[in-house]
Amino acid sequence: MARAGHQYLHRQAIGFELGQQSQQGAGRKLIGHLVGQRPADSVTRQHGHQGDEFGAAAVPFVSHGIMIWSLGGIAGYIGFGFIADVVGRRPTVILYSVGTIAAGLTLYLGLTSYEPYYPVVLPIFGYFVFGTFTGFAVYLPELFPTHVRSTAHGFTTGTARVVTRFGPLVAGLMVPASGSFNKVTAVMTCCAVFSIIAMFLGRETKGQALPR
């Protein structure tokens, strides 16, 4: 009994650490703001719009940015399961987490204007940052036996969200110190490293029977 309890705690710890990806997800309000803010800033620099004129000119860029970001996310949600069935659960989570970090850092630190690469990198970022959340439904239920599966899955993801709900608040406090929304969002994106750590601690479940 004690050994089983220890195994559950270990698996819950893995699920909680994977849930820390929600830190980056909890910061999606900030990320979403920047998805629109970067095109808006680009409009200001390139066309010199101000006031109401600036707002009207920025709307198509902001709308287009949010749209292609979300479309990339839909593809990421769909693709995760198929990739996980081919290469395994852990490698897929690691792939998506590395992709999130790489695309996020490129988007917020590497690009200085909307054209020409922002519309290309943005859906790639959406693919990885949204698609990772499919891993919660694919991987975590396979870690726990039937009699605790639903409770354990809900507990691990819910507890992680309770902790990471402070992400946007912390990010907001970091902005004055860093002087840049971009730098703060890049830091929040790097929280995907928690998912990578969790995968090295967890076991592979592809092709294995569900624990009873």
Coordinates of N, CA and C in Angstrom, one line a residue:
M1 N 0.8 -1.2 0.0 CA 0.0 0.0 0.0 C 0.9 1.3 0.0
A2 N 1.9 1.2 0.8 CA 2.8 2.4 0.9 C 3.5 2.6 -0.4
R3 N 3.9 1.5 -1.0 CA 4.6 1.6 -2.3 C 3.7 2.1 -3.4
A4 N 2.4 1.7 -3.4 CA 1.5 2.2 -4.4 C 1.2 3.6 -4.2
G5 N 1.1 4.1 -2.9 CA 1.0 5.5 -2.6 C 2.1 6.3 -3.1
H6 N 3.3 5.8 -2.9 CA 4.5 6.5 -3.4 C 4.5 6.6 -4.9
Q7 N 4.1 5.5 -5.6 CA 4.0 5.6 -7.1 C 3.0 6.6 -7.5
Y8 N 1.9 6.7 -6.9 CA 0.9 7.7 -7.2 C 1.4 9.1 -7.0
L9 N 2.1 9.3 -5.9 CA 2.7 10.7 -5.7 C 3.7 11.0 -6.8
H10 N 4.5 10.0 -7.2 CA 5.5 10.3 -8.2 C 4.8 10.7 -9.5
R11 N 3.8 9.9 -9.9 CA 3.0 10.2 -11.1 C 2.3 11.5 -11.0
Q12 N 1.8 11.9 -9.9 CA 1.1 13.2 -9.7 C 2.1 14.3 -9.8
A13 N 3.3 14.1 -9.3 CA 4.4 15.1 -9.4 C 4.7 15.3 -10.9
I14 N 4.8 14.2 -11.7 CA 5.1 14.3 -13.1 C 4.0 15.1 -13.8
G15 N 2.7 14.8 -13.4 CA 1.6 15.5 -14.0 C 1.6 17.0 -13.6
F16 N 1.9 17.2 -12.4 CA 2.0 18.6 -11.9 C 3.0 19.4 -12.7
E17 N 4.2 18.8 -12.9 CA 5.3 19.5 -13.6 C 4.9 19.7 -15.0
L18 N 4.3 18.7 -15.6 CA 3.8 18.9 -17.0 C 2.8 20.0 -17.0
G19 N 2.0 20.1 -16.0 CA 1.0 21.1 -15.9 C 1.6 22.5 -15.8
Q20 N 2.8 22.6 -15.4 CA 3.5 23.9 -15.3 C 3.6 24.5 -16.7
Q21 N 3.3 23.7 -17.7 CA 3.2 24.3 -19.1 C 2.1 25.3 -19.1
S22 N 1.1 25.1 -18.2 CA 0.1 26.1 -18.1 C 0.6 27.5 -17.7
Q23 N 1.8 27.5 -17.1 CA 2.4 28.8 -16.8 C 2.5 29.6 -18.1
Q24 N 3.0 28.9 -19.1 CA 3.0 29.6 -20.4 C 1.6 29.8 -20.9
G25 N 0.7 28.8 -20.6 CA -0.7 28.9 -20.9 C -1.4 30.0 -20.1
A26 N -1.1 30.1 -18.8 CA -1.7 31.2 -18.0 C -1.2 32.5 -18.5
G27 N -0.1 32.6 -19.2 CA 0.4 33.8 -19.7 C -0.1 34.1 -21.1
R28 N -1.1 33.2 -21.6 CA -1.6 33.4 -22.9 C -2.3 34.7 -23.1
K29 N -2.8 35.3 -22.0 CA -3.4 36.6 -22.2 C -2.4 37.6 -22.5
L30 N -1.2 37.5 -21.9 CA -0.1 38.4 -22.2 C 0.4 38.1 -23.6
I31 N 0.6 36.8 -23.9 CA 1.0 36.4 -25.2 C 0.0 36.9 -26.3
G32 N -1.3 36.7 -26.0 CA -2.3 37.1 -27.0 C -2.2 38.6 -27.2
H33 N -1.9 39.4 -26.1 CA -1.8 40.8 -26.2 C -0.7 41.2 -27.2
L34 N 0.4 40.4 -27.0 CA 1.6 40.7 -27.9 C 1.4 40.3 -29.3
V35 N 0.6 39.2 -29.5 CA 0.3 38.8 -30.8 C -0.3 39.9 -31.6
G36 N -1.1 40.7 -30.9 CA -1.7 41.9 -31.6 C -0.9 43.1 -31.5
Q37 N -0.1 43.2 -30.4 CA 0.7 44.4 -30.1 C 1.8 44.6 -31.1
R38 N 2.5 43.5 -31.4 CA 3.6 43.6 -32.3 C 3.2 44.1 -33.7
P39 N 2.2 43.6 -34.3 CA 1.7 44.1 -35.6 C 1.3 45.6 -35.5
A40 N 0.7 46.0 -34.4 CA 0.3 47.3 -34.1 C 1.5 48.2 -34.1
D41 N 2.5 47.8 -33.3 CA 3.7 48.6 -33.2 C 4.4 48.8 -34.6
S42 N 4.3 47.7 -35.4 CA 4.9 47.7 -36.7 C 4.2 48.8 -37.6
V43 N 2.9 48.8 -37.5 CA 2.2 49.8 -38.2 C 2.6 51.2 -37.9
T44 N 2.8 51.4 -36.6 CA 3.2 52.7 -36.1 C 4.5 53.2 -36.7
R45 N 5.5 52.2 -36.6 CA 6.8 52.6 -37.1 C 6.8 52.8 -38.6
Q46 N 6.1 51.9 -39.3 CA 6.2 52.0 -40.8 C 5.4 53.0 -41.4
H47 N 4.2 53.4 -40.8 CA 3.3 54.3 -41.4 C 3.1 55.6 -40.7
G48 N 3.6 55.6 -39.4 CA 3.5 56.9 -38.7 C 2.1 57.2 -38.2
H49 N 1.2 56.2 -38.1 CA -0.2 56.5 -37.7 C -0.2 56.8 -36.2
Q50 N -1.1 57.7 -35.8 CA -1.3 58.0 -34.4 C -2.8 58.2 -34.1
G51 N -3.1 58.0 -32.8 CA -4.4 58.2 -32.3 C -5.4 57.2 -33.0
D52 N -6.6 57.8 -33.4 CA -7.6 57.0 -34.0 C -7.2 56.4 -35.3
E53 N -6.4 57.2 -36.0 CA -5.9 56.7 -37.3 C -5.0 55.5 -37.1
F54 N -4.2 55.5 -36.1 CA -3.4 54.3 -35.8 C -4.2 53.1 -35.5
G55 N -5.3 53.3 -34.6 CA -6.1 52.2 -34.3 C -6.8 51.5 -35.5
A56 N -7.3 52.3 -36.3 CA -8.0 51.8 -37.5 C -7.0 51.1 -38.5
A57 N -5.8 51.6 -38.6 CA -4.8 51.0 -39.4 C -4.3 49.7 -38.9
A58 N -4.3 49.5 -37.5 CA -3.7 48.3 -36.9 C -4.7 47.2 -36.9
V59 N -6.0 47.5 -37.0 CA -7.0 46.4 -36.8 C -6.8 45.2 -37.8
P60 N -6.6 45.4 -39.1 CA -6.4 44.3 -40.0 C -5.2 43.4 -39.6
F61 N -4.1 44.1 -39.2 CA -2.9 43.4 -38.8 C -3.2 42.5 -37.5
V62 N -3.8 43.1 -36.5 CA -4.1 42.4 -35.3 C -5.0 41.3 -35.5
S63 N -6.1 41.5 -36.3 CA -7.1 40.4 -36.6 C -6.4 39.3 -37.3
H64 N -5.6 39.6 -38.3 CA -4.9 38.6 -39.1 C -3.9 37.8 -38.2
G65 N -3.2 38.5 -37.3 CA -2.3 37.8 -36.4 C -2.9 36.8 -35.5
I66 N -4.0 37.3 -34.9 CA -4.8 36.4 -34.0 C -5.3 35.2 -34.7
M67 N -5.8 35.4 -35.9 CA -6.4 34.4 -36.7 C -5.4 33.3 -37.1
I68 N -4.3 33.7 -37.6 CA -3.3 32.7 -38.1 C -2.6 32.0 -36.9
W69 N -2.5 32.7 -35.7 CA -2.0 32.1 -34.5 C -3.0 31.0 -34.1
S70 N -4.3 31.3 -34.1 CA -5.3 30.3 -33.7 C -5.4 29.1 -34.6
L71 N -5.3 29.4 -35.9 CA -5.3 28.3 -36.9 C -4.1 27.4 -36.7
G72 N -3.0 27.9 -36.4 CA -1.8 27.1 -36.1 C -2.1 26.2 -34.9
G73 N -2.8 26.8 -33.9 CA -3.1 26.1 -32.7 C -4.1 24.9 -33.0
I74 N -5.0 25.1 -33.8 CA -6.0 24.0 -34.2 C -5.2 22.8 -34.8
A75 N -4.3 23.2 -35.7 CA -3.5 22.1 -36.3 C -2.6 21.4 -35.3
G76 N -2.1 22.2 -34.3 CA -1.3 21.6 -33.2 C -2.1 20.6 -32.4
Y77 N -3.3 21.0 -32.0 CA -4.2 20.1 -31.3 C -4.4 18.8 -32.0
I78 N -4.7 18.9 -33.3 CA -5.0 17.7 -34.1 C -3.7 16.8 -34.3
G79 N -2.6 17.5 -34.6 CA -1.4 16.7 -34.9 C -0.8 16.0 -33.7
F80 N -1.0 16.5 -32.5 CA -0.3 15.9 -31.4 C -0.6 14.4 -31.2
G81 N -1.9 14.0 -31.3 CA -2.2 12.6 -31.1 C -1.6 11.7 -32.1
F82 N -1.6 12.1 -33.4 CA -1.0 11.3 -34.4 C 0.5 11.1 -34.3
I83 N 1.1 12.2 -33.9 CA 2.6 12.1 -33.7 C 2.9 11.2 -32.5
A84 N 2.1 11.4 -31.4 CA 2.3 10.6 -30.2 C 2.2 9.1 -30.5
D85 N 1.3 8.7 -31.4 CA 1.1 7.3 -31.7 C 2.2 6.8 -32.5
V86 N 3.0 7.6 -33.2 CA 4.1 7.2 -34.0 C 5.4 7.1 -33.2
V87 N 5.7 8.2 -32.5 CA 7.0 8.3 -31.9 C 7.0 8.1 -30.4
G88 N 5.8 8.2 -29.8 CA 5.7 8.0 -28.4 C 5.2 9.3 -27.7
R89 N 4.7 9.1 -26.5 CA 4.1 10.3 -25.7 C 5.2 11.3 -25.3
R90 N 6.2 10.7 -24.7 CA 7.3 11.6 -24.1 C 8.0 12.4 -25.2
P91 N 8.5 11.7 -26.3 CA 9.1 12.5 -27.3 C 8.3 13.6 -28.0
T92 N 6.9 13.3 -28.0 CA 6.0 14.3 -28.6 C 5.9 15.5 -27.7
V93 N 5.8 15.3 -26.4 CA 5.7 16.4 -25.5 C 7.0 17.2 -25.6
I94 N 8.1 16.5 -25.6 CA 9.4 17.2 -25.7 C 9.5 18.0 -27.0
L95 N 9.1 17.4 -28.1 CA 9.1 18.1 -29.4 C 8.3 19.4 -29.4
Y96 N 7.1 19.3 -28.8 CA 6.2 20.4 -28.8 C 6.7 21.5 -27.8
S97 N 7.3 21.1 -26.7 CA 7.9 22.1 -25.8 C 9.1 22.8 -26.4
V98 N 10.0 22.0 -27.0 CA 11.1 22.7 -27.7 C 10.7 23.6 -28.8
G99 N 9.7 23.2 -29.5 CA 9.1 24.0 -30.6 C 8.5 25.3 -30.0
T100 N 7.8 25.2 -28.9 CA 7.2 26.4 -28.2 C 8.3 27.4 -27.9
I101 N 9.4 26.9 -27.3 CA 10.5 27.8 -26.8 C 11.2 28.4 -28.0
A102 N 11.5 27.6 -29.0 CA 12.2 28.1 -30.2 C 11.4 29.1 -31.0
A103 N 10.1 28.8 -31.2 CA 9.2 29.7 -32.0 C 8.9 31.0 -31.2
G104 N 8.8 30.8 -29.8 CA 8.5 32.0 -29.0 C 9.6 32.9 -28.9
L105 N 10.8 32.4 -28.7 CA 12.0 33.3 -28.6 C 12.2 34.0 -30.0
T106 N 12.0 33.3 -31.1 CA 12.2 33.9 -32.4 C 11.1 35.0 -32.6
L107 N 9.9 34.7 -32.2 CA 8.8 35.7 -32.4 C 9.0 36.9 -31.6
Y108 N 9.4 36.8 -30.3 CA 9.5 38.0 -29.4 C 10.8 38.6 -29.2
L109 N 11.9 37.9 -29.6 CA 13.2 38.5 -29.5 C 13.9 38.6 -30.8
G110 N 13.6 37.8 -31.8 CA 14.3 37.8 -33.0 C 13.7 38.6 -34.1
L111 N 12.4 38.9 -34.1 CA 11.8 39.6 -35.2 C 11.5 41.1 -34.7
T112 N 11.8 42.0 -35.6 CA 11.7 43.4 -35.3 C 10.5 44.1 -36.0
S113 N 9.9 43.4 -37.0 CA 8.8 44.0 -37.7 C 7.8 42.9 -38.1
Y114 N 6.6 43.3 -38.5 CA 5.6 42.3 -38.9 C 5.9 41.6 -40.2
E115 N 6.4 42.3 -41.2 CA 6.7 41.7 -42.5 C 8.2 41.5 -42.5
P116 N 8.7 40.4 -43.1 CA 7.9 39.4 -43.8 C 7.7 38.1 -43.0
Y117 N 8.4 38.0 -41.9 CA 8.4 36.6 -41.2 C 7.4 36.4 -40.1
Y118 N 6.8 37.5 -39.6 CA 5.9 37.4 -38.5 C 4.7 36.5 -38.8
P119 N 4.1 36.7 -40.0 CA 3.0 35.8 -40.4 C 3.4 34.3 -40.6
V120 N 4.7 34.1 -40.8 CA 5.2 32.7 -41.0 C 5.4 32.1 -39.6
V121 N 6.1 32.8 -38.7 CA 6.4 32.2 -37.4 C 5.2 32.1 -36.5
L122 N 4.3 33.0 -36.6 CA 3.1 33.0 -35.7 C 2.3 31.8 -35.7
P123 N 1.9 31.2 -36.9 CA 1.1 29.9 -36.8 C 2.0 28.8 -36.3
I124 N 3.3 28.8 -36.6 CA 4.2 27.8 -36.0 C 4.2 27.8 -34.5
F125 N 4.2 29.0 -34.0 CA 4.2 29.2 -32.5 C 2.8 28.7 -32.0
G126 N 1.8 29.1 -32.7 CA 0.4 28.6 -32.2 C 0.3 27.1 -32.3
Y127 N 0.9 26.5 -33.3 CA 0.9 25.0 -33.4 C 1.5 24.4 -32.1
F128 N 2.6 24.8 -31.7 CA 3.3 24.2 -30.6 C 2.7 24.6 -29.2
V129 N 2.4 25.9 -29.1 CA 2.0 26.4 -27.7 C 0.6 25.9 -27.4
F130 N -0.3 25.7 -28.4 CA -1.6 25.2 -28.1 C -1.6 23.7 -28.1
G131 N -0.9 23.1 -29.1 CA -0.9 21.6 -29.2 C -0.4 20.9 -28.0
T132 N 0.5 21.5 -27.2 CA 1.0 20.8 -26.1 C -0.1 20.4 -25.1
F133 N -1.2 21.2 -25.1 CA -2.2 20.9 -24.1 C -3.0 19.6 -24.4
T134 N -2.9 19.1 -25.7 CA -3.4 17.8 -26.0 C -2.7 16.7 -25.2
G135 N -1.5 16.9 -24.8 CA -0.7 16.0 -24.1 C -1.3 15.7 -22.7
F136 N -2.0 16.7 -22.2 CA -2.7 16.4 -20.9 C -3.7 15.3 -21.0
A137 N -4.5 15.3 -22.1 CA -5.5 14.3 -22.3 C -4.9 13.0 -22.9
V138 N -3.8 13.0 -23.5 CA -3.2 11.8 -24.1 C -2.3 11.1 -23.1
Y139 N -1.4 11.8 -22.4 CA -0.4 11.2 -21.6 C -0.8 10.9 -20.2
L140 N -1.4 11.9 -19.5 CA -1.7 11.8 -18.1 C -2.6 10.7 -17.7
P141 N -3.7 10.5 -18.4 CA -4.6 9.4 -18.1 C -3.9 8.0 -18.1
E142 N -2.9 7.9 -19.0 CA -2.2 6.6 -19.1 C -1.3 6.3 -17.9
L143 N -1.0 7.3 -17.1 CA -0.1 7.1 -16.0 C -0.8 6.4 -14.8
F144 N -2.1 6.5 -14.7 CA -2.8 6.2 -13.4 C -3.7 5.0 -13.7
P145 N -3.9 4.2 -12.6 CA -4.9 3.0 -12.7 C -6.3 3.5 -12.8
T146 N -7.2 2.6 -13.1 CA -8.6 3.0 -13.4 C -9.3 3.6 -12.2
H147 N -9.1 3.1 -11.0 CA -9.9 3.6 -9.9 C -9.5 5.0 -9.4
V148 N -8.3 5.5 -9.9 CA -8.0 6.9 -9.5 C -7.7 7.8 -10.7
R149 N -7.9 7.2 -11.9 CA -7.5 7.9 -13.2 C -8.1 9.3 -13.3
S150 N -9.4 9.4 -13.2 CA -10.1 10.7 -13.3 C -9.7 11.7 -12.3
T151 N -9.7 11.2 -11.0 CA -9.3 12.1 -9.9 C -7.9 12.6 -10.0
A152 N -7.0 11.6 -10.3 CA -5.6 12.0 -10.4 C -5.3 13.0 -11.6
H153 N -6.0 12.7 -12.7 CA -5.8 13.6 -13.8 C -6.3 15.0 -13.5
G154 N -7.5 15.1 -12.9 CA -8.0 16.4 -12.6 C -7.2 17.1 -11.5
F155 N -6.7 16.3 -10.5 CA -5.9 16.9 -9.5 C -4.6 17.5 -10.0
T156 N -3.9 16.7 -10.8 CA -2.6 17.2 -11.3 C -2.7 18.5 -12.1
T157 N -3.7 18.4 -13.1 CA -3.8 19.6 -14.0 C -4.4 20.8 -13.2
G158 N -5.4 20.5 -12.3 CA -6.0 21.6 -11.6 C -5.1 22.2 -10.6
T159 N -4.3 21.4 -9.9 CA -3.3 22.0 -9.0 C -2.3 22.9 -9.7
A160 N -1.8 22.4 -10.9 CA -0.9 23.2 -11.6 C -1.5 24.5 -12.0
R161 N -2.8 24.5 -12.4 CA -3.4 25.8 -12.8 C -3.6 26.7 -11.6
V162 N -3.8 26.2 -10.4 CA -3.9 27.0 -9.2 C -2.6 27.8 -9.0
V163 N -1.5 27.1 -9.2 CA -0.2 27.7 -8.9 C 0.1 28.7 -10.0
T164 N -0.1 28.3 -11.3 CA 0.3 29.1 -12.4 C -0.7 30.2 -12.7
R165 N -1.8 30.3 -11.9 CA -2.7 31.4 -12.2 C -2.1 32.8 -11.8
F166 N -1.0 32.7 -11.1 CA -0.3 33.9 -10.7 C 0.7 34.4 -11.8
G167 N 0.8 33.6 -12.9 CA 1.7 33.9 -14.0 C 1.5 35.3 -14.6
P168 N 0.2 35.6 -15.0 CA 0.0 37.0 -15.6 C 0.4 38.1 -14.6
L169 N 0.1 37.9 -13.3 CA 0.4 38.9 -12.3 C 1.9 39.1 -12.2
V170 N 2.6 38.0 -12.1 CA 4.1 38.0 -12.0 C 4.7 38.7 -13.3
A171 N 4.1 38.3 -14.4 CA 4.6 38.9 -15.7 C 4.4 40.4 -15.7
G172 N 3.2 40.8 -15.2 CA 2.9 42.3 -15.2 C 3.9 43.0 -14.3
L173 N 4.3 42.4 -13.2 CA 5.2 43.0 -12.3 C 6.6 43.0 -12.9
M174 N 6.9 42.1 -13.8 CA 8.2 42.0 -14.4 C 8.4 43.1 -15.5
V175 N 7.3 43.5 -16.1 CA 7.4 44.4 -17.2 C 8.2 45.7 -16.9
P176 N 7.8 46.4 -15.8 CA 8.6 47.6 -15.5 C 10.1 47.4 -15.3
A177 N 10.4 46.3 -14.7 CA 11.8 46.0 -14.4 C 12.6 45.7 -15.7
S178 N 11.9 45.0 -16.6 CA 12.6 44.6 -17.9 C 12.5 45.7 -18.9
G179 N 11.4 46.5 -18.8 CA 11.1 47.6 -19.8 C 10.6 47.1 -21.1
S180 N 10.1 45.8 -21.2 CA 9.7 45.3 -22.4 C 8.7 44.1 -22.2
F181 N 7.5 44.2 -22.9 CA 6.6 43.1 -22.9 C 7.2 41.9 -23.6
N182 N 8.0 42.2 -24.6 CA 8.6 41.1 -25.4 C 9.5 40.2 -24.5
K183 N 10.3 40.8 -23.7 CA 11.3 40.1 -22.9 C 10.5 39.2 -21.9
V184 N 9.5 39.8 -21.3 CA 8.7 39.1 -20.3 C 8.0 37.9 -20.9
T185 N 7.4 38.1 -22.0 CA 6.7 37.0 -22.7 C 7.7 35.9 -23.1
A186 N 8.9 36.3 -23.5 CA 9.9 35.3 -23.9 C 10.2 34.4 -22.7
V187 N 10.3 35.1 -21.5 CA 10.6 34.3 -20.2 C 9.5 33.4 -19.9
M188 N 8.2 33.9 -20.0 CA 7.1 33.0 -19.8 C 7.0 31.8 -20.7
T189 N 7.4 32.1 -22.0 CA 7.4 31.0 -22.9 C 8.4 29.9 -22.6
C190 N 9.5 30.3 -22.0 CA 10.5 29.3 -21.6 C 10.1 28.4 -20.4
C191 N 8.9 28.7 -19.8 CA 8.4 27.8 -18.8 C 8.0 26.4 -19.4
A192 N 8.0 26.3 -20.7 CA 7.8 25.0 -21.3 C 8.9 24.0 -20.9
V193 N 10.0 24.5 -20.4 CA 11.1 23.6 -20.0 C 10.6 22.7 -18.9
F194 N 9.6 23.1 -18.1 CA 9.1 22.2 -17.1 C 8.5 20.9 -17.6
S195 N 7.9 21.0 -18.8 CA 7.3 19.8 -19.5 C 8.5 18.9 -19.9
I196 N 9.6 19.5 -20.4 CA 10.7 18.7 -20.8 C 11.3 17.9 -19.6
I197 N 11.4 18.6 -18.5 CA 11.9 17.9 -17.3 C 11.0 16.8 -16.8
A198 N 9.7 17.1 -16.9 CA 8.7 16.1 -16.5 C 8.8 14.8 -17.4
M199 N 9.1 15.0 -18.6 CA 9.1 13.8 -19.5 C 10.4 12.9 -19.2
F200 N 11.4 13.6 -18.8 CA 12.6 12.8 -18.4 C 12.4 12.0 -17.1
L201 N 11.4 12.5 -16.3 CA 11.1 11.8 -15.0 C 10.0 10.8 -15.1
G202 N 9.2 10.9 -16.2 CA 8.1 10.0 -16.3 C 8.5 8.8 -17.2
R203 N 7.5 7.9 -17.3 CA 7.7 6.7 -18.1 C 6.9 6.8 -19.5
E204 N 7.4 6.1 -20.4 CA 6.7 6.1 -21.7 C 5.5 5.1 -21.6
T205 N 4.4 5.5 -22.2 CA 3.1 4.7 -22.1 C 2.7 4.2 -23.4
K206 N 3.3 4.6 -24.5 CA 2.9 4.2 -25.8 C 3.0 2.6 -25.9
G207 N 1.9 2.0 -26.4 CA 1.8 0.6 -26.6 C 1.7 -0.2 -25.3
Q208 N 1.5 0.4 -24.2 CA 1.4 -0.3 -22.9 C -0.1 -0.3 -22.5
A209 N -0.4 -1.4 -21.8 CA -1.8 -1.5 -21.3 C -2.0 -0.5 -20.2
L210 N -3.2 0.0 -20.0 CA -3.5 0.9 -19.0 C -3.4 0.2 -17.6
P211 N -2.7 0.9 -16.6 CA -2.6 0.2 -15.3 C -4.0 0.0 -14.7
R212 N -4.2 -1.1 -14.0 CA -5.4 -1.4 -13.4 C -5.4 -1.1 -11.9

